[in-house]
Amino acid sequence: MQTLDRPLGHSLEDTLTIAGRTFHSRLMTGTGKYRNFDEMRQSIAASGSQIVTVAVRRVQTNAPGHEGLAEALDWTQLWMLPNTAGCQTADEAIRVARLGREMAKLLGQEDNNFVKLEVIPDSKYLLPDPIGTLEAAEKLVKEGFDVLPYIHADPILAKRLEEAGCVTVMPLGSPIGSGQGLKNAANIQIIIDNARVPVVVDAGIAVPSEAAQAMEMGADALLINTAIAQAQNPVGMAQAMNLATEAGRLAYRAGRIPVKSYASASSPAAGSITG
C-alpha cells in the first residue's frame, strides 16, 4: 500500500483508502473550466487535493483549454484520475478508459489503473446512463481497472456496482455544474449507510456549507470542480472547500447531538441561586 505525502492539517489517523492506495485528503478536484493553467495549479494546491481528475478525450483531442493540460501538473505529487467525460455509450467509455490508463503510464504512473467512469448520453442535463455505466463497469473491472463510477443517487445501482467490483461509488448531489447542492441527500444517505466501498459525492456542490453537509452525512470524499474553477476567486474557494471538507469529516467523526422536540438547558438546574 502506497501513501502519498501528507498535506498540513490532515489527521494521520483518518485516511482515505481506495483500491489499496491511501490518501490524506478527502477532497478530489478537477482540471476543467479554469481560466488558465496558473489558476488551476494554485487552486489545486490550495484545495489540498491529492486526486485530480482529467478528461482523457479532451486532452487527447487538444480541446480548447486542454492543450498541454496533462503536462501542466506535477504528477509526482498528484494522483491522476482519468475520466471518460464525453462518452455516450459503454463501448466509448471502455475505449477512453484504456487511453486514460496509457496516458497515466506515459506520465510516470505505471501502476495507475484508476478510471472515473462516466457514460452520459444526455447533453442537456448531463445525467449518467445507469445501464451503460453498469455494463462498462463490469467489463473494465475484468480488465483490471479500479473503477470509480459516476451515477445517479440510486442505492440499488450503487450496490450492483459495488458487487461488480467497483472501488467506489460516486453519486451526484445534483446535475454537473448546476450549483444546486445536495438535492439527492436522502438517497445519498441510504447509499452511505449501506456501502462497503468509499462513497464520493460528485457534482452539484456549490458552496462550502454543502461540502461540509455531505461530509457530515458520512460521505468518504467529495469531488468538486466547477464550484472552484468558476468562482470569482478560485484559489480562495479551493481553500474554503478544503476547510469545509475537513470540518465536515471532523464533525461526522465527533458525532452530532440527537435532535429533540424540546429544549435542553446548557447549564444544570442543581446549585442555581434562588430567593
PDB file of C-alpha atoms in Angstrom:
ATOM      1  CA  MET A   1       0.000   0.000   0.000  1.00  0.00           C
ATOM      2  CA  GLN A   2       1.402   3.392  -1.008  1.00  0.00           C
ATOM      3  CA  THR A   3       0.778   6.572   0.946  1.00  0.00           C
ATOM      4  CA  LEU A   4       1.207   9.974  -0.678  1.00  0.00           C
ATOM      5  CA  ASP A   5       2.856  12.834   1.215  1.00  0.00           C
ATOM      6  CA  ARG A   6       0.638  14.275   3.936  1.00  0.00           C
ATOM      7  CA  PRO A   7      -0.548  17.878   3.442  1.00  0.00           C
ATOM      8  CA  LEU A   8      -0.584  20.034   6.562  1.00  0.00           C
ATOM      9  CA  GLY A   9      -3.771  19.943   8.586  1.00  0.00           C
ATOM     10  CA  HIS A  10      -4.754  16.332   7.878  1.00  0.00           C
ATOM     11  CA  SER A  11      -5.024  13.760  10.642  1.00  0.00           C
ATOM     12  CA  LEU A  12      -2.609  10.866  10.398  1.00  0.00           C
ATOM     13  CA  GLU A  13      -5.263   8.592  11.880  1.00  0.00           C
ATOM     14  CA  ASP A  14      -8.014   9.389   9.377  1.00  0.00           C
ATOM     15  CA  THR A  15      -7.031   8.376   5.872  1.00  0.00           C
ATOM     16  CA  LEU A  16      -8.974   7.524   2.729  1.00  0.00           C
ATOM     17  CA  THR A  17      -8.124   4.221   1.061  1.00  0.00           C
ATOM     18  CA  ILE A  18      -9.206   3.443  -2.496  1.00  0.00           C
ATOM     19  CA  ALA A  19      -8.058   0.237  -4.195  1.00  0.00           C
ATOM     20  CA  GLY A  20      -5.254  -0.198  -1.659  1.00  0.00           C
ATOM     21  CA  ARG A  21      -3.888   3.326  -2.136  1.00  0.00           C
ATOM     22  CA  THR A  22      -4.007   5.697   0.818  1.00  0.00           C
ATOM     23  CA  PHE A  23      -4.716   9.420   0.695  1.00  0.00           C
ATOM     24  CA  HIS A  24      -4.880  12.040   3.425  1.00  0.00           C
ATOM     25  CA  SER A  25      -7.129  14.468   1.567  1.00  0.00           C
ATOM     26  CA  ARG A  26     -10.805  13.667   1.136  1.00  0.00           C
ATOM     27  CA  LEU A  27     -11.339  16.395  -1.443  1.00  0.00           C
ATOM     28  CA  MET A  28     -10.819  15.485  -5.093  1.00  0.00           C
ATOM     29  CA  THR A  29     -10.676  18.225  -7.683  1.00  0.00           C
ATOM     30  CA  GLY A  30     -10.771  18.586 -11.458  1.00  0.00           C
ATOM     31  CA  THR A  31      -8.887  20.383 -14.200  1.00  0.00           C
ATOM     32  CA  GLY A  32     -11.702  21.743 -16.368  1.00  0.00           C
ATOM     33  CA  LYS A  33     -13.249  25.223 -16.655  1.00  0.00           C
ATOM     34  CA  TYR A  34     -10.304  27.172 -15.220  1.00  0.00           C
ATOM     35  CA  ARG A  35      -9.379  30.464 -16.849  1.00  0.00           C
ATOM     36  CA  ASN A  36      -5.734  29.446 -17.197  1.00  0.00           C
ATOM     37  CA  PHE A  37      -3.236  26.834 -16.014  1.00  0.00           C
ATOM     38  CA  ASP A  38      -1.690  29.045 -13.327  1.00  0.00           C
ATOM     39  CA  GLU A  39      -5.091  29.497 -11.696  1.00  0.00           C
ATOM     40  CA  MET A  40      -5.662  25.752 -11.935  1.00  0.00           C
ATOM     41  CA  ARG A  41      -2.326  24.879 -10.314  1.00  0.00           C
ATOM     42  CA  GLN A  42      -2.778  27.376  -7.482  1.00  0.00           C
ATOM     43  CA  SER A  43      -6.337  26.217  -6.843  1.00  0.00           C
ATOM     44  CA  ILE A  44      -5.416  22.546  -6.714  1.00  0.00           C
ATOM     45  CA  ALA A  45      -2.618  23.359  -4.277  1.00  0.00           C
ATOM     46  CA  ALA A  46      -4.976  25.423  -2.101  1.00  0.00           C
ATOM     47  CA  SER A  47      -7.538  22.607  -2.097  1.00  0.00           C
ATOM     48  CA  GLY A  48      -5.057  20.171  -0.573  1.00  0.00           C
ATOM     49  CA  SER A  49      -6.335  17.632  -3.082  1.00  0.00           C
ATOM     50  CA  GLN A  50      -4.198  14.611  -3.932  1.00  0.00           C
ATOM     51  CA  ILE A  51      -6.538  13.057  -6.516  1.00  0.00           C
ATOM     52  CA  VAL A  52      -7.120  15.153  -9.632  1.00  0.00           C
ATOM     53  CA  THR A  53      -9.396  14.095 -12.466  1.00  0.00           C
ATOM     54  CA  VAL A  54      -8.540  14.677 -16.129  1.00  0.00           C
ATOM     55  CA  ALA A  55     -10.892  14.374 -19.122  1.00  0.00           C
ATOM     56  CA  VAL A  56      -8.997  11.917 -21.323  1.00  0.00           C
ATOM     57  CA  ARG A  57     -10.927  12.585 -24.529  1.00  0.00           C
ATOM     58  CA  ARG A  58     -10.492  16.361 -24.279  1.00  0.00           C
ATOM     59  CA  VAL A  59      -6.769  16.060 -23.585  1.00  0.00           C
ATOM     60  CA  GLN A  60      -6.269  13.567 -26.428  1.00  0.00           C
ATOM     61  CA  THR A  61      -8.046  15.841 -28.934  1.00  0.00           C
ATOM     62  CA  ASN A  62      -6.466  19.066 -27.607  1.00  0.00           C
ATOM     63  CA  ALA A  63      -9.899  20.533 -26.984  1.00  0.00           C
ATOM     64  CA  PRO A  64      -9.908  24.284 -26.202  1.00  0.00           C
ATOM     65  CA  GLY A  65      -8.449  24.863 -22.725  1.00  0.00           C
ATOM     66  CA  HIS A  66      -6.961  21.361 -22.599  1.00  0.00           C
ATOM     67  CA  GLU A  67      -3.875  21.809 -24.815  1.00  0.00           C
ATOM     68  CA  GLY A  68      -0.914  20.677 -22.737  1.00  0.00           C
ATOM     69  CA  LEU A  69      -3.073  20.146 -19.665  1.00  0.00           C
ATOM     70  CA  ALA A  70      -1.660  16.740 -18.773  1.00  0.00           C
ATOM     71  CA  GLU A  71       1.863  18.171 -18.674  1.00  0.00           C
ATOM     72  CA  ALA A  72       0.798  21.259 -16.698  1.00  0.00           C
ATOM     73  CA  LEU A  73       0.671  19.435 -13.357  1.00  0.00           C
ATOM     74  CA  ASP A  74       3.297  17.636 -11.283  1.00  0.00           C
ATOM     75  CA  TRP A  75       2.138  14.027 -11.321  1.00  0.00           C
ATOM     76  CA  THR A  76       4.798  13.001  -8.829  1.00  0.00           C
ATOM     77  CA  GLN A  77       2.730  14.875  -6.219  1.00  0.00           C
ATOM     78  CA  LEU A  78      -0.782  14.213  -7.521  1.00  0.00           C
ATOM     79  CA  TRP A  79      -2.621  11.011  -8.397  1.00  0.00           C
ATOM     80  CA  MET A  80      -4.318  11.132 -11.767  1.00  0.00           C
ATOM     81  CA  LEU A  81      -7.942  10.072 -12.049  1.00  0.00           C
ATOM     82  CA  PRO A  82      -8.569   9.780 -15.805  1.00  0.00           C
ATOM     83  CA  ASN A  83     -12.249  10.219 -16.630  1.00  0.00           C
ATOM     84  CA  THR A  84     -14.394   9.227 -19.578  1.00  0.00           C
ATOM     85  CA  ALA A  85     -16.230  12.544 -19.895  1.00  0.00           C
ATOM     86  CA  GLY A  86     -17.851  12.979 -23.297  1.00  0.00           C
ATOM     87  CA  CYS A  87     -18.597   9.276 -23.750  1.00  0.00           C
ATOM     88  CA  GLN A  88     -22.208   8.477 -24.615  1.00  0.00           C
ATOM     89  CA  THR A  89     -22.038   4.671 -24.677  1.00  0.00           C
ATOM     90  CA  ALA A  90     -20.414   1.890 -22.698  1.00  0.00           C
ATOM     91  CA  ASP A  91     -18.173   0.954 -25.621  1.00  0.00           C
ATOM     92  CA  GLU A  92     -16.910   4.534 -25.977  1.00  0.00           C
ATOM     93  CA  ALA A  93     -16.203   4.737 -22.251  1.00  0.00           C
ATOM     94  CA  ILE A  94     -14.239   1.484 -22.318  1.00  0.00           C
ATOM     95  CA  ARG A  95     -12.052   2.712 -25.185  1.00  0.00           C
ATOM     96  CA  VAL A  96     -11.387   6.045 -23.482  1.00  0.00           C
ATOM     97  CA  ALA A  97     -10.621   4.312 -20.172  1.00  0.00           C
ATOM     98  CA  ARG A  98      -7.899   2.318 -21.912  1.00  0.00           C
ATOM     99  CA  LEU A  99      -6.463   5.530 -23.364  1.00  0.00           C
ATOM    100  CA  GLY A 100      -6.542   7.089 -19.908  1.00  0.00           C
ATOM    101  CA  ARG A 101      -4.566   4.238 -18.396  1.00  0.00           C
ATOM    102  CA  GLU A 102      -1.925   4.613 -21.088  1.00  0.00           C
ATOM    103  CA  MET A 103      -1.811   8.382 -20.548  1.00  0.00           C
ATOM    104  CA  ALA A 104      -1.195   7.878 -16.826  1.00  0.00           C
ATOM    105  CA  LYS A 105       1.626   5.433 -17.590  1.00  0.00           C
ATOM    106  CA  LEU A 106       3.249   7.874 -20.016  1.00  0.00           C
ATOM    107  CA  LEU A 107       3.202  10.500 -17.275  1.00  0.00           C
ATOM    108  CA  GLY A 108       5.028   8.199 -14.861  1.00  0.00           C
ATOM    109  CA  GLN A 109       2.183   6.482 -13.008  1.00  0.00           C
ATOM    110  CA  GLU A 110       2.897   2.940 -14.197  1.00  0.00           C
ATOM    111  CA  ASP A 111       0.603   1.283 -11.655  1.00  0.00           C
ATOM    112  CA  ASN A 112      -2.359   3.643 -12.106  1.00  0.00           C
ATOM    113  CA  ASN A 113      -5.488   1.680 -13.022  1.00  0.00           C
ATOM    114  CA  PHE A 114      -7.958   4.287 -11.775  1.00  0.00           C
ATOM    115  CA  VAL A 115     -10.770   5.490 -14.038  1.00  0.00           C
ATOM    116  CA  LYS A 116     -13.684   7.743 -13.261  1.00  0.00           C
ATOM    117  CA  LEU A 117     -16.377   6.109 -15.346  1.00  0.00           C
ATOM    118  CA  GLU A 118     -18.866   8.467 -16.989  1.00  0.00           C
ATOM    119  CA  VAL A 119     -21.431   7.306 -19.550  1.00  0.00           C
ATOM    120  CA  ILE A 120     -23.586  10.320 -20.382  1.00  0.00           C
ATOM    121  CA  PRO A 121     -25.814  10.279 -23.487  1.00  0.00           C
ATOM    122  CA  ASP A 122     -27.900  13.262 -22.324  1.00  0.00           C
ATOM    123  CA  SER A 123     -26.400  16.581 -23.462  1.00  0.00           C
ATOM    124  CA  LYS A 124     -28.835  18.909 -21.656  1.00  0.00           C
ATOM    125  CA  TYR A 125     -28.883  17.606 -18.079  1.00  0.00           C
ATOM    126  CA  LEU A 126     -25.678  15.519 -18.282  1.00  0.00           C
ATOM    127  CA  LEU A 127     -27.272  12.687 -16.345  1.00  0.00           C
ATOM    128  CA  PRO A 128     -25.442   9.347 -16.393  1.00  0.00           C
ATOM    129  CA  ASP A 129     -26.844   6.270 -18.121  1.00  0.00           C
ATOM    130  CA  PRO A 130     -27.246   3.638 -15.363  1.00  0.00           C
ATOM    131  CA  ILE A 131     -27.439   0.663 -17.726  1.00  0.00           C
ATOM    132  CA  GLY A 132     -24.440   1.740 -19.792  1.00  0.00           C
ATOM    133  CA  THR A 133     -22.474   2.550 -16.656  1.00  0.00           C
ATOM    134  CA  LEU A 134     -23.039  -0.896 -15.158  1.00  0.00           C
ATOM    135  CA  GLU A 135     -22.193  -2.596 -18.469  1.00  0.00           C
ATOM    136  CA  ALA A 136     -18.941  -0.645 -18.847  1.00  0.00           C
ATOM    137  CA  ALA A 137     -18.009  -1.118 -15.192  1.00  0.00           C
ATOM    138  CA  GLU A 138     -18.341  -4.900 -15.378  1.00  0.00           C
ATOM    139  CA  LYS A 139     -16.076  -5.061 -18.424  1.00  0.00           C
ATOM    140  CA  LEU A 140     -13.477  -2.625 -17.083  1.00  0.00           C
ATOM    141  CA  VAL A 141     -13.213  -4.451 -13.750  1.00  0.00           C
ATOM    142  CA  LYS A 142     -12.426  -7.632 -15.694  1.00  0.00           C
ATOM    143  CA  GLU A 143      -9.638  -5.716 -17.481  1.00  0.00           C
ATOM    144  CA  GLY A 144      -8.046  -4.812 -14.163  1.00  0.00           C
ATOM    145  CA  PHE A 145      -9.296  -1.241 -13.841  1.00  0.00           C
ATOM    146  CA  ASP A 146     -10.059   0.377 -10.482  1.00  0.00           C
ATOM    147  CA  VAL A 147     -13.448   1.777 -11.441  1.00  0.00           C
ATOM    148  CA  LEU A 148     -14.944   4.854  -9.774  1.00  0.00           C
ATOM    149  CA  PRO A 149     -18.407   5.160 -11.385  1.00  0.00           C
ATOM    150  CA  TYR A 150     -20.353   8.415 -11.595  1.00  0.00           C
ATOM    151  CA  ILE A 151     -24.033   7.626 -11.006  1.00  0.00           C
ATOM    152  CA  HIS A 152     -27.443   8.900 -10.030  1.00  0.00           C
ATOM    153  CA  ALA A 153     -28.066   8.730  -6.303  1.00  0.00           C
ATOM    154  CA  ASP A 154     -29.605   5.284  -6.790  1.00  0.00           C
ATOM    155  CA  PRO A 155     -28.977   2.922  -3.862  1.00  0.00           C
ATOM    156  CA  ILE A 156     -29.793  -0.215  -5.891  1.00  0.00           C
ATOM    157  CA  LEU A 157     -27.423   0.726  -8.707  1.00  0.00           C
ATOM    158  CA  ALA A 158     -24.730   1.657  -6.172  1.00  0.00           C
ATOM    159  CA  LYS A 159     -24.979  -1.808  -4.625  1.00  0.00           C
ATOM    160  CA  ARG A 160     -24.880  -3.512  -8.042  1.00  0.00           C
ATOM    161  CA  LEU A 161     -21.731  -1.584  -8.977  1.00  0.00           C
ATOM    162  CA  GLU A 162     -20.115  -2.453  -5.657  1.00  0.00           C
ATOM    163  CA  GLU A 163     -20.920  -6.130  -6.249  1.00  0.00           C
ATOM    164  CA  ALA A 164     -19.422  -5.830  -9.745  1.00  0.00           C
ATOM    165  CA  GLY A 165     -16.097  -4.847  -8.172  1.00  0.00           C
ATOM    166  CA  CYS A 166     -16.066  -1.047  -8.372  1.00  0.00           C
ATOM    167  CA  VAL A 167     -13.714   0.520  -5.815  1.00  0.00           C
ATOM    168  CA  THR A 168     -16.027   3.455  -5.021  1.00  0.00           C
ATOM    169  CA  VAL A 169     -19.439   4.738  -5.954  1.00  0.00           C
ATOM    170  CA  MET A 170     -19.871   8.421  -6.882  1.00  0.00           C
ATOM    171  CA  PRO A 171     -23.485   9.577  -6.568  1.00  0.00           C
ATOM    172  CA  LEU A 172     -24.341  13.037  -7.863  1.00  0.00           C
ATOM    173  CA  GLY A 173     -25.641  15.664  -5.463  1.00  0.00           C
ATOM    174  CA  SER A 174     -27.378  17.377  -8.378  1.00  0.00           C
ATOM    175  CA  PRO A 175     -26.574  17.803 -12.096  1.00  0.00           C
ATOM    176  CA  ILE A 176     -22.963  18.581 -13.062  1.00  0.00           C
ATOM    177  CA  GLY A 177     -22.108  22.263 -12.823  1.00  0.00           C
ATOM    178  CA  SER A 178     -25.642  23.210 -11.742  1.00  0.00           C
ATOM    179  CA  GLY A 179     -24.692  24.501  -8.300  1.00  0.00           C
ATOM    180  CA  GLN A 180     -27.977  23.162  -6.946  1.00  0.00           C
ATOM    181  CA  GLY A 181     -26.369  21.483  -3.944  1.00  0.00           C
ATOM    182  CA  LEU A 182     -27.440  18.191  -2.368  1.00  0.00           C
ATOM    183  CA  LYS A 183     -30.834  17.696  -3.999  1.00  0.00           C
ATOM    184  CA  ASN A 184     -30.500  13.935  -3.550  1.00  0.00           C
ATOM    185  CA  ALA A 185     -29.471  13.938   0.110  1.00  0.00           C
ATOM    186  CA  ALA A 186     -31.959  11.271   1.244  1.00  0.00           C
ATOM    187  CA  ASN A 187     -30.828   8.728  -1.350  1.00  0.00           C
ATOM    188  CA  ILE A 188     -27.164   9.593  -0.821  1.00  0.00           C
ATOM    189  CA  GLN A 189     -27.639   8.848   2.873  1.00  0.00           C
ATOM    190  CA  ILE A 190     -29.045   5.404   2.027  1.00  0.00           C
ATOM    191  CA  ILE A 191     -26.026   4.729  -0.207  1.00  0.00           C
ATOM    192  CA  ILE A 192     -23.625   5.832   2.553  1.00  0.00           C
ATOM    193  CA  ASP A 193     -25.377   3.698   5.147  1.00  0.00           C
ATOM    194  CA  ASN A 194     -25.168   0.544   3.018  1.00  0.00           C
ATOM    195  CA  ALA A 195     -21.919   0.856   1.057  1.00  0.00           C
ATOM    196  CA  ARG A 196     -18.828  -1.194   1.841  1.00  0.00           C
ATOM    197  CA  VAL A 197     -16.692   0.876  -0.527  1.00  0.00           C
ATOM    198  CA  PRO A 198     -15.945   4.607  -0.240  1.00  0.00           C
ATOM    199  CA  VAL A 199     -18.794   6.916  -1.251  1.00  0.00           C
ATOM    200  CA  VAL A 200     -17.653  10.035  -3.114  1.00  0.00           C
ATOM    201  CA  VAL A 201     -20.281  12.749  -3.586  1.00  0.00           C
ATOM    202  CA  ASP A 202     -19.742  14.208  -7.035  1.00  0.00           C
ATOM    203  CA  ALA A 203     -21.444  17.097  -8.866  1.00  0.00           C
ATOM    204  CA  GLY A 204     -23.725  19.902  -7.760  1.00  0.00           C
ATOM    205  CA  ILE A 205     -21.871  21.181  -4.680  1.00  0.00           C
ATOM    206  CA  ALA A 206     -21.555  24.955  -4.981  1.00  0.00           C
ATOM    207  CA  VAL A 207     -20.517  26.343  -1.601  1.00  0.00           C
ATOM    208  CA  PRO A 208     -18.506  25.120   1.399  1.00  0.00           C
ATOM    209  CA  SER A 209     -21.593  24.638   3.581  1.00  0.00           C
ATOM    210  CA  GLU A 210     -22.815  21.996   1.114  1.00  0.00           C
ATOM    211  CA  ALA A 211     -19.418  20.307   1.123  1.00  0.00           C
ATOM    212  CA  ALA A 212     -19.497  20.183   4.918  1.00  0.00           C
ATOM    213  CA  GLN A 213     -23.054  18.836   4.860  1.00  0.00           C
ATOM    214  CA  ALA A 214     -22.080  15.938   2.571  1.00  0.00           C
ATOM    215  CA  MET A 215     -19.160  15.023   4.833  1.00  0.00           C
ATOM    216  CA  GLU A 216     -21.299  15.334   7.973  1.00  0.00           C
ATOM    217  CA  MET A 217     -23.652  12.757   6.409  1.00  0.00           C
ATOM    218  CA  GLY A 218     -20.754  10.303   6.332  1.00  0.00           C
ATOM    219  CA  ALA A 219     -19.523  10.611   2.760  1.00  0.00           C
ATOM    220  CA  ASP A 220     -15.941   9.386   2.463  1.00  0.00           C
ATOM    221  CA  ALA A 221     -14.868  12.067  -0.013  1.00  0.00           C
ATOM    222  CA  LEU A 222     -16.039  14.765  -2.404  1.00  0.00           C
ATOM    223  CA  LEU A 223     -15.207  15.644  -5.992  1.00  0.00           C
ATOM    224  CA  ILE A 224     -15.624  19.364  -6.675  1.00  0.00           C
ATOM    225  CA  ASN A 225     -14.647  21.110  -9.900  1.00  0.00           C
ATOM    226  CA  THR A 226     -17.000  23.798 -11.247  1.00  0.00           C
ATOM    227  CA  ALA A 227     -17.642  25.435  -7.868  1.00  0.00           C
ATOM    228  CA  ILE A 228     -13.914  26.064  -7.555  1.00  0.00           C
ATOM    229  CA  ALA A 229     -12.901  26.716 -11.169  1.00  0.00           C
ATOM    230  CA  GLN A 230     -15.757  29.137 -11.900  1.00  0.00           C
ATOM    231  CA  ALA A 231     -15.684  31.020  -8.588  1.00  0.00           C
ATOM    232  CA  GLN A 232     -14.738  34.695  -8.686  1.00  0.00           C
ATOM    233  CA  ASN A 233     -11.652  33.726  -6.688  1.00  0.00           C
ATOM    234  CA  PRO A 234     -10.932  30.049  -7.456  1.00  0.00           C
ATOM    235  CA  VAL A 235      -7.927  29.841  -5.123  1.00  0.00           C
ATOM    236  CA  GLY A 236      -9.927  31.229  -2.219  1.00  0.00           C
ATOM    237  CA  MET A 237     -12.842  28.905  -2.956  1.00  0.00           C
ATOM    238  CA  ALA A 238     -10.489  25.916  -3.184  1.00  0.00           C
ATOM    239  CA  GLN A 239      -9.126  26.697   0.267  1.00  0.00           C
ATOM    240  CA  ALA A 240     -12.662  27.150   1.615  1.00  0.00           C
ATOM    241  CA  MET A 241     -13.751  23.777   0.184  1.00  0.00           C
ATOM    242  CA  ASN A 242     -10.687  22.149   1.713  1.00  0.00           C
ATOM    243  CA  LEU A 243     -11.540  23.523   5.170  1.00  0.00           C
ATOM    244  CA  ALA A 244     -15.221  22.602   4.786  1.00  0.00           C
ATOM    245  CA  THR A 245     -14.353  19.044   3.812  1.00  0.00           C
ATOM    246  CA  GLU A 246     -12.129  18.672   6.858  1.00  0.00           C
ATOM    247  CA  ALA A 247     -14.674  20.331   9.162  1.00  0.00           C
ATOM    248  CA  GLY A 248     -17.486  18.099   7.926  1.00  0.00           C
ATOM    249  CA  ARG A 249     -15.373  14.979   8.372  1.00  0.00           C
ATOM    250  CA  LEU A 250     -14.333  16.002  11.887  1.00  0.00           C
ATOM    251  CA  ALA A 251     -17.971  16.694  12.772  1.00  0.00           C
ATOM    252  CA  TYR A 252     -19.053  13.302  11.444  1.00  0.00           C
ATOM    253  CA  ARG A 253     -16.401  11.517  13.488  1.00  0.00           C
ATOM    254  CA  ALA A 254     -17.213  13.573  16.577  1.00  0.00           C
ATOM    255  CA  GLY A 255     -20.921  12.654  16.419  1.00  0.00           C
ATOM    256  CA  ARG A 256     -23.746  15.163  16.435  1.00  0.00           C
ATOM    257  CA  ILE A 257     -26.211  15.505  19.304  1.00  0.00           C
ATOM    258  CA  PRO A 258     -29.680  13.949  18.920  1.00  0.00           C
ATOM    259  CA  VAL A 259     -32.467  16.111  17.508  1.00  0.00           C
ATOM    260  CA  LYS A 260     -35.077  16.795  20.210  1.00  0.00           C
ATOM    261  CA  SER A 261     -38.562  18.250  20.070  1.00  0.00           C
ATOM    262  CA  TYR A 262     -37.974  20.182  23.307  1.00  0.00           C
ATOM    263  CA  ALA A 263     -35.344  22.459  24.807  1.00  0.00           C
ATOM    264  CA  SER A 264     -32.479  21.216  26.965  1.00  0.00           C
ATOM    265  CA  ALA A 265     -30.694  23.764  29.142  1.00  0.00           C
ATOM    266  CA  SER A 266     -26.944  24.075  28.713  1.00  0.00           C
ATOM    267  CA  SER A 267     -26.441  24.680  32.446  1.00  0.00           C
ATOM    268  CA  PRO A 268     -27.765  22.228  35.085  1.00  0.00           C
ATOM    269  CA  ALA A 269     -30.568  23.398  37.369  1.00  0.00           C
ATOM    270  CA  ALA A 270     -28.886  21.998  40.501  1.00  0.00           C
ATOM    271  CA  GLY A 271     -26.975  24.547  42.511  1.00  0.00           C
ATOM    272  CA  SER A 272     -28.713  27.561  40.962  1.00  0.00           C
ATOM    273  CA  ILE A 273     -29.287  30.657  43.163  1.00  0.00           C
ATOM    274  CA  THR A 274     -32.854  31.060  44.411  1.00  0.00           C
ATOM    275  CA  GLY A 275     -34.704  33.510  46.607  1.00  0.00           C
TER     276      GLY A 275
END
